[in-house]
Tab-separated table of C-alpha atoms in Angstrom:
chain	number	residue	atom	x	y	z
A	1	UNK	CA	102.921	132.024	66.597
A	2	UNK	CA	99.484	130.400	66.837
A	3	UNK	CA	100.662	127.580	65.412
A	4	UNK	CA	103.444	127.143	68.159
A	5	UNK	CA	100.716	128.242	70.682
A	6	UNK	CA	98.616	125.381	69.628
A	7	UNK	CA	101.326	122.846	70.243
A	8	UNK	CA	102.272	123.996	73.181
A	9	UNK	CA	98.227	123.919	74.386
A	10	UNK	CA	97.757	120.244	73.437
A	11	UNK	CA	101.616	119.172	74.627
A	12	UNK	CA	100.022	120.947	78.003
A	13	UNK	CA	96.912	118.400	77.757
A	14	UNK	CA	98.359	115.197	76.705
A	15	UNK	CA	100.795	115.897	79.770
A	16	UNK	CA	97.647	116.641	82.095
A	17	UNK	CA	95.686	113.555	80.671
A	18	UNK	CA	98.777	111.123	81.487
A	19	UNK	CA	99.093	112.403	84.989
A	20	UNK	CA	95.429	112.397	85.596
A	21	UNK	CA	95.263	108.434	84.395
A	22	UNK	CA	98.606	107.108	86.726
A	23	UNK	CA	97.909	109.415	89.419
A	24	UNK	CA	96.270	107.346	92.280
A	25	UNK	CA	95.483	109.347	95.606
A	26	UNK	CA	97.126	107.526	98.584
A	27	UNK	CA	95.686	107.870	102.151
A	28	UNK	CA	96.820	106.841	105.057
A	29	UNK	CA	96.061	103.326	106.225
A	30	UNK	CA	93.387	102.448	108.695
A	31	UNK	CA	95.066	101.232	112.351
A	32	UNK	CA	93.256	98.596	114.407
A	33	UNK	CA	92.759	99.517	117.666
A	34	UNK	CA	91.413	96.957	119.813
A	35	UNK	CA	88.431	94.063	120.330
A	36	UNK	CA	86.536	96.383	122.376
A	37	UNK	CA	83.833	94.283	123.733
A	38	UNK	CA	82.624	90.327	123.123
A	39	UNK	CA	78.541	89.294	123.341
A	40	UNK	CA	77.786	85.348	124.393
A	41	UNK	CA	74.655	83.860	124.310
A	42	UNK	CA	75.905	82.384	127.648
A	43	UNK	CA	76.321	86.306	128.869
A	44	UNK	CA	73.011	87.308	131.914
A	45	UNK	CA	70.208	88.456	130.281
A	46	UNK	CA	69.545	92.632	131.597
A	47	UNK	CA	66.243	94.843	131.835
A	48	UNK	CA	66.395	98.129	129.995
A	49	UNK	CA	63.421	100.581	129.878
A	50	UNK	CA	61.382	97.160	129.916
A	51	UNK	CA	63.040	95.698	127.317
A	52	UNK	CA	64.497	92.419	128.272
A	53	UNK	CA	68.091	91.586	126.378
A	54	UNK	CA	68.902	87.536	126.939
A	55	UNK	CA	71.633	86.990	124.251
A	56	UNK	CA	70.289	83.246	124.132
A	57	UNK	CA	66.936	84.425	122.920
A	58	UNK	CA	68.530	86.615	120.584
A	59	UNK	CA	68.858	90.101	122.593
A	60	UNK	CA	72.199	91.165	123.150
A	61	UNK	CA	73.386	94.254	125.119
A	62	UNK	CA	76.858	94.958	125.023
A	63	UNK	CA	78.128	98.117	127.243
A	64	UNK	CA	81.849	99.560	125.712
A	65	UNK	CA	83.890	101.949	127.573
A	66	UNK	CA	87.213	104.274	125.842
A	67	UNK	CA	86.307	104.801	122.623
A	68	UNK	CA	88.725	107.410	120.891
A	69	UNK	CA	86.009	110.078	119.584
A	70	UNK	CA	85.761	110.122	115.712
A	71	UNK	CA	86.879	106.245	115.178
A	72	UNK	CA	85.537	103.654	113.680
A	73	UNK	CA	83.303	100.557	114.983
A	74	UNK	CA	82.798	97.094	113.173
A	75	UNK	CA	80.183	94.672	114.939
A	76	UNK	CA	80.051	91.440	113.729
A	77	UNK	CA	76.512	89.128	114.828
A	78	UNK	CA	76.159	85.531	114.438
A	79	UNK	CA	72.680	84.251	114.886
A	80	UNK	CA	70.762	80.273	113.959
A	81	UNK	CA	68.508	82.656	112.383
A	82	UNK	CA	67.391	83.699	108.730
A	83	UNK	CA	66.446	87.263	109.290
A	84	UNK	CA	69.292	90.119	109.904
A	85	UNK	CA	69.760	91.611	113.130
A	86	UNK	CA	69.653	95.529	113.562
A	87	UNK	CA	72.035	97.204	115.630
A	88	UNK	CA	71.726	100.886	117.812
A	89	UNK	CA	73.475	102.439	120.349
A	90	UNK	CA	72.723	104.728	123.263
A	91	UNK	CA	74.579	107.658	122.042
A	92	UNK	CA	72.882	107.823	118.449
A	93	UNK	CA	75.327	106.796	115.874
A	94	UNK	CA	73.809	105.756	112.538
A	95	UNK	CA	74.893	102.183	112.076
A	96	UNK	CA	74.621	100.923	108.426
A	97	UNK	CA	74.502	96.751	107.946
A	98	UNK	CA	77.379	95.809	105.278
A	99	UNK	CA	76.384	92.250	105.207
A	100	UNK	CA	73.907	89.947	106.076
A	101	UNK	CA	74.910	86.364	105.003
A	102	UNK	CA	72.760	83.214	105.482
A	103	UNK	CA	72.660	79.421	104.678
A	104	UNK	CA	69.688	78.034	103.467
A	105	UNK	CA	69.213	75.700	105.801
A	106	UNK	CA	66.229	75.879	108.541
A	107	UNK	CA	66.241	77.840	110.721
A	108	UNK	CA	69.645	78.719	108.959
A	109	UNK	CA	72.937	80.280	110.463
A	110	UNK	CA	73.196	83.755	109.821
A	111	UNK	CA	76.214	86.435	109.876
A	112	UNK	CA	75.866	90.493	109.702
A	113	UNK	CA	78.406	92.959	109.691
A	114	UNK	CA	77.453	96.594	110.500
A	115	UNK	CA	79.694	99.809	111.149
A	116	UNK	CA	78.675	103.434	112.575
A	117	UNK	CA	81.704	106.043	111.771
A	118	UNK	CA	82.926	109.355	113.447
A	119	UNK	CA	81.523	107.565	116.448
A	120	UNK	CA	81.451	110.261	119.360
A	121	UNK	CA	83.895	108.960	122.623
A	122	UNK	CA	83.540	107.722	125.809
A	123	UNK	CA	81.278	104.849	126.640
A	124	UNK	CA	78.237	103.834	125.254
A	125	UNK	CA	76.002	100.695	124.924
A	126	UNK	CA	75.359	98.567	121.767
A	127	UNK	CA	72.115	97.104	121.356
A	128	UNK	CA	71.914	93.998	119.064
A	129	UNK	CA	68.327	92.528	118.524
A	130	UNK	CA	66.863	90.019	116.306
A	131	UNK	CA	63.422	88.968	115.159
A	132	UNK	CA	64.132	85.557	116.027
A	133	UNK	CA	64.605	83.610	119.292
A	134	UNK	CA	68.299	82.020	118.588
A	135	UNK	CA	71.755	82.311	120.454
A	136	UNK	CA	73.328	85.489	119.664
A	137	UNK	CA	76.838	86.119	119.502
A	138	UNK	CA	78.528	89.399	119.080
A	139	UNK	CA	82.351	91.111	118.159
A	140	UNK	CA	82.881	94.833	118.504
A	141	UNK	CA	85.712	96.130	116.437
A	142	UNK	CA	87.644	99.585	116.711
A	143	UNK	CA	89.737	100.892	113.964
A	144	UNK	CA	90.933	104.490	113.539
A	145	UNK	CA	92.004	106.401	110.072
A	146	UNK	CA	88.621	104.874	108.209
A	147	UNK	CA	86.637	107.271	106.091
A	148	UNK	CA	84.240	108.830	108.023
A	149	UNK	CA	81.725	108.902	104.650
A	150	UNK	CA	80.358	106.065	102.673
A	151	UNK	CA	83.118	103.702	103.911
A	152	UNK	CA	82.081	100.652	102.789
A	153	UNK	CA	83.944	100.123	99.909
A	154	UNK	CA	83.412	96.841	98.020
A	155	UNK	CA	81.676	93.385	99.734
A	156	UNK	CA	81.093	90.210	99.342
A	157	UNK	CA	79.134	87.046	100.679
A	158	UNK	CA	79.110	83.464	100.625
A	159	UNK	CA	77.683	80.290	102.494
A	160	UNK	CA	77.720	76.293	101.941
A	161	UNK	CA	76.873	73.260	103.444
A	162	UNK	CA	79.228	70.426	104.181
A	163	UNK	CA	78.860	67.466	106.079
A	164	UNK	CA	79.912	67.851	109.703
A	165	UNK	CA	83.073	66.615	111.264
A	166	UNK	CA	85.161	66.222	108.428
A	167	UNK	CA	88.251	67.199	107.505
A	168	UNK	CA	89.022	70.911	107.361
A	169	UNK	CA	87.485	72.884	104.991
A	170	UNK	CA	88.351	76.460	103.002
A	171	UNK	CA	85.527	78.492	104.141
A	172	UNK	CA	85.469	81.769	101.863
A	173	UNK	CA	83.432	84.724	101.597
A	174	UNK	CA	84.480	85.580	98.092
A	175	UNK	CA	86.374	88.275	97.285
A	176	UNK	CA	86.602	91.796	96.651
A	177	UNK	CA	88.170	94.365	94.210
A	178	UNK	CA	89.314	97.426	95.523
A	179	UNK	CA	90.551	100.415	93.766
A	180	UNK	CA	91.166	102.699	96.712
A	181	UNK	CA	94.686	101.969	98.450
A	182	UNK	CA	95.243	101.206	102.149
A	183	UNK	CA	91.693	99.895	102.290
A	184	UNK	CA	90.665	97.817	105.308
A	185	UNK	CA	89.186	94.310	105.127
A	186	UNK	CA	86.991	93.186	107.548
A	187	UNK	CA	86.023	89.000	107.016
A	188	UNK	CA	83.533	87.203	109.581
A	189	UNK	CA	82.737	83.532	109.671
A	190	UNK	CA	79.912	81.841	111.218
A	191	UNK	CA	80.104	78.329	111.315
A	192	UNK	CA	78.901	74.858	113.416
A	193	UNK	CA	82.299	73.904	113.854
A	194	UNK	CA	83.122	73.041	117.138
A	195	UNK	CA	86.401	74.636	118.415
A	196	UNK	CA	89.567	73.605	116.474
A	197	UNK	CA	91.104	73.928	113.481
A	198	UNK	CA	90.257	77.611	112.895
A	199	UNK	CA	93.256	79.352	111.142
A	200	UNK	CA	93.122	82.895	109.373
A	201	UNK	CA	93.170	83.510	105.404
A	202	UNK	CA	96.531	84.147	104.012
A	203	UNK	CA	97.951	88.012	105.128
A	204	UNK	CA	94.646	88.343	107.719
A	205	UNK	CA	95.185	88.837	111.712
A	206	UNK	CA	92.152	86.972	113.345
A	207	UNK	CA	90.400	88.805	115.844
A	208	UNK	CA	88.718	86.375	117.276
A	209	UNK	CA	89.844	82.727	118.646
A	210	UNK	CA	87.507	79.973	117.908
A	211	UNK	CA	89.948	77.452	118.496
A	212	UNK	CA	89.636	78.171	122.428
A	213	UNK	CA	86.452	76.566	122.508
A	214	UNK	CA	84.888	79.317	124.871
A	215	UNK	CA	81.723	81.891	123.781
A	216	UNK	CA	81.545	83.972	121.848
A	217	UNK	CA	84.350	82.500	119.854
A	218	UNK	CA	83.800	78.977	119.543
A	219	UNK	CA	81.367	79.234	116.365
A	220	UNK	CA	82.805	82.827	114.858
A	221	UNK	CA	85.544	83.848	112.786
A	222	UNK	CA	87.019	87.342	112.441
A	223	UNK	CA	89.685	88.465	110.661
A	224	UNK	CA	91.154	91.549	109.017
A	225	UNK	CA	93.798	93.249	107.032
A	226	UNK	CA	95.009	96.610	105.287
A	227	UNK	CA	95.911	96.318	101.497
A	228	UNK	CA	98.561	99.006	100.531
A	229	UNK	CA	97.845	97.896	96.959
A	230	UNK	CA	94.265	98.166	94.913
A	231	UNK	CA	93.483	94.584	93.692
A	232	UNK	CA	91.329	91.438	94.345
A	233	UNK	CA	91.521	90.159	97.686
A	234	UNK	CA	89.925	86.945	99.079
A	235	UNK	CA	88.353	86.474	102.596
A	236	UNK	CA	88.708	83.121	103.899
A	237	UNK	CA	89.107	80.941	106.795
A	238	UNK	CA	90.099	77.343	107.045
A	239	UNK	CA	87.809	75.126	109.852
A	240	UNK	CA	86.485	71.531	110.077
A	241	UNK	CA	84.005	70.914	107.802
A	242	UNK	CA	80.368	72.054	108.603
A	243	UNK	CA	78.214	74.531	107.272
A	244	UNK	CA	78.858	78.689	107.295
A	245	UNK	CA	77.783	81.763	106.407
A	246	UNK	CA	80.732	84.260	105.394
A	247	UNK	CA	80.891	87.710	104.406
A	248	UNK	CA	83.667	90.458	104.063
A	249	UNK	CA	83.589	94.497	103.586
A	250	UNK	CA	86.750	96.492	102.085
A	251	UNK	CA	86.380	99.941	104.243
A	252	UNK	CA	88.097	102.897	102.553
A	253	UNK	CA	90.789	105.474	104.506
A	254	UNK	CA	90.439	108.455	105.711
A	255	UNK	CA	89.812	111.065	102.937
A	256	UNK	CA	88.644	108.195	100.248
A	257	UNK	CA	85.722	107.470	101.299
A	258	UNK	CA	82.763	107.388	98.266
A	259	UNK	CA	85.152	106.664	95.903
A	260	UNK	CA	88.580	108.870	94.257
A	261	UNK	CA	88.164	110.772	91.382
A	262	UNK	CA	91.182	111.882	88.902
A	263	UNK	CA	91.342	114.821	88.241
A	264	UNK	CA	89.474	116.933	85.372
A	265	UNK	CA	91.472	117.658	82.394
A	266	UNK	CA	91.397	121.397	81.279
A	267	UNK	CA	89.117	122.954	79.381
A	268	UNK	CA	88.324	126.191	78.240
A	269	UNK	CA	91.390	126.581	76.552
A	270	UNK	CA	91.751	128.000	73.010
A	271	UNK	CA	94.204	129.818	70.753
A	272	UNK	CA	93.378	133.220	69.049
């Protein structure tokens, strides 16, 4: 009998240990809601409590309206500047920067990406500021179904300089690995390019159009995309050839946030 017993106990484990290694929680994919607001260094300057915000010197004030309480926001900066930006916002969300890319070049163009989750609804204003006097442009993103804990899954960063006005040129971010399905990507571009030949990375829906010519778009790139499958994904955009600074974040669902876990396998079991 305890022979059988003990059979049946580690049949009962091996079973448990296979499940545990193929079983890969599955949440529900993160929806795109809308571009809710655009910053140009061409936008009027505005006086708040004193504090003067001229997007051309690198103070940007951007004033949103309808946001769904408990969703998600992505801003994307683009600054000639070396330094990161910081990002707050009159109703007190906690805004965390993802990614702050830069070229090594002086004074050097710059990219961040920040996010603040469970963001409380209504309207509210953004306030982007820099420690350096350059020409600020901004992109305000709204997703829903993105894990309102330690989103930011996996990122990555990249910059080069090319010559200018040559032919188009693959500007990429690098790439990320995700293990968590129906992850979000989030890719931003900042680049000297003037106006055309912007196209998105292969699977990506840009969020921006550069190839309009008009601010804030003319010199940023955004793009994103929801990957049903874990894997390596590239961010990438494809302009004429100047410098850039890229960067991407993979964002995880709802409920995966920080990471999944398999389960434990059983313990505590024995035969008498």
């Amino acid at each position: 009998m305890a022979k059988f017993l003990k059979t049946k106990i580690i049949f009962l484990i091996i079973i448990f240990a296979l499940a545990a290694a193929s079983a890969t929680p599955v949440y529900a994919a993160p929806t795109f809601v809308r571009v809710a607001a655009k910053l140009s260094p061409n936008d009027p300057s505005s006086v708040v409590n004193g504090i003067t915000y001229n997007p051309m010197q690198g103070q940007g004030k951007i004033d949103i309206t309808g946001v769904q309480a408990g969703n998600f926001l992505v801003v994307i900066t683009s600054l000639s500047a070396a330094q990161p930006t910081t990002v707050t916002s009159s109703t007190g969300e906690t805004w965390i920067n993802d990614i702050h890319s830069t070229v090594s070049q002086n004074p050097g163009d710059s990219l961040d990406i920040f996010h603040a989750s469970d963001v409380t609804g209504g309207s509210k204003t953004i306030y982007i500021t820099s420690p350096q006097t350059r020409a600020l442009r901004a992109v305000v993103l709204e997703y829903s179904g993105v894990a309102p804990n330690s989103p930011a899954h996996r990122t990555s960063k990249q910059s080069e300089i090319h010559p200018s006005g040559g032919a188009p040129i693959t500007g990429s971010a690098g790439s990320v690995t995700t293990t968590i399905p129906n992850s979000l990507i989030v890719v931003g571009c900042r680049t000297d390019s003037d106006f055309m030949g912007w196209s998105p990375g292969p699977g990506y829906t840009m969020r921006t159009n550069p190839n309009t010519g008009s601010e804030p778009d003319q010199k940023v790139g955004v793009e994103d995309k929801v990957v049903a499958a874990t894997g390596t994904y590239a961010g990438t955009f494809t302009f004429n050839s100047d410098l850039f600074a890229c960067g991407m974040v993979a964002y995880a669902p709802s409920e995966g946030g920080g990471g999944a876990s398999p389960p434990a396998a059983p313990s505590g079991l024995t035969v008498q």
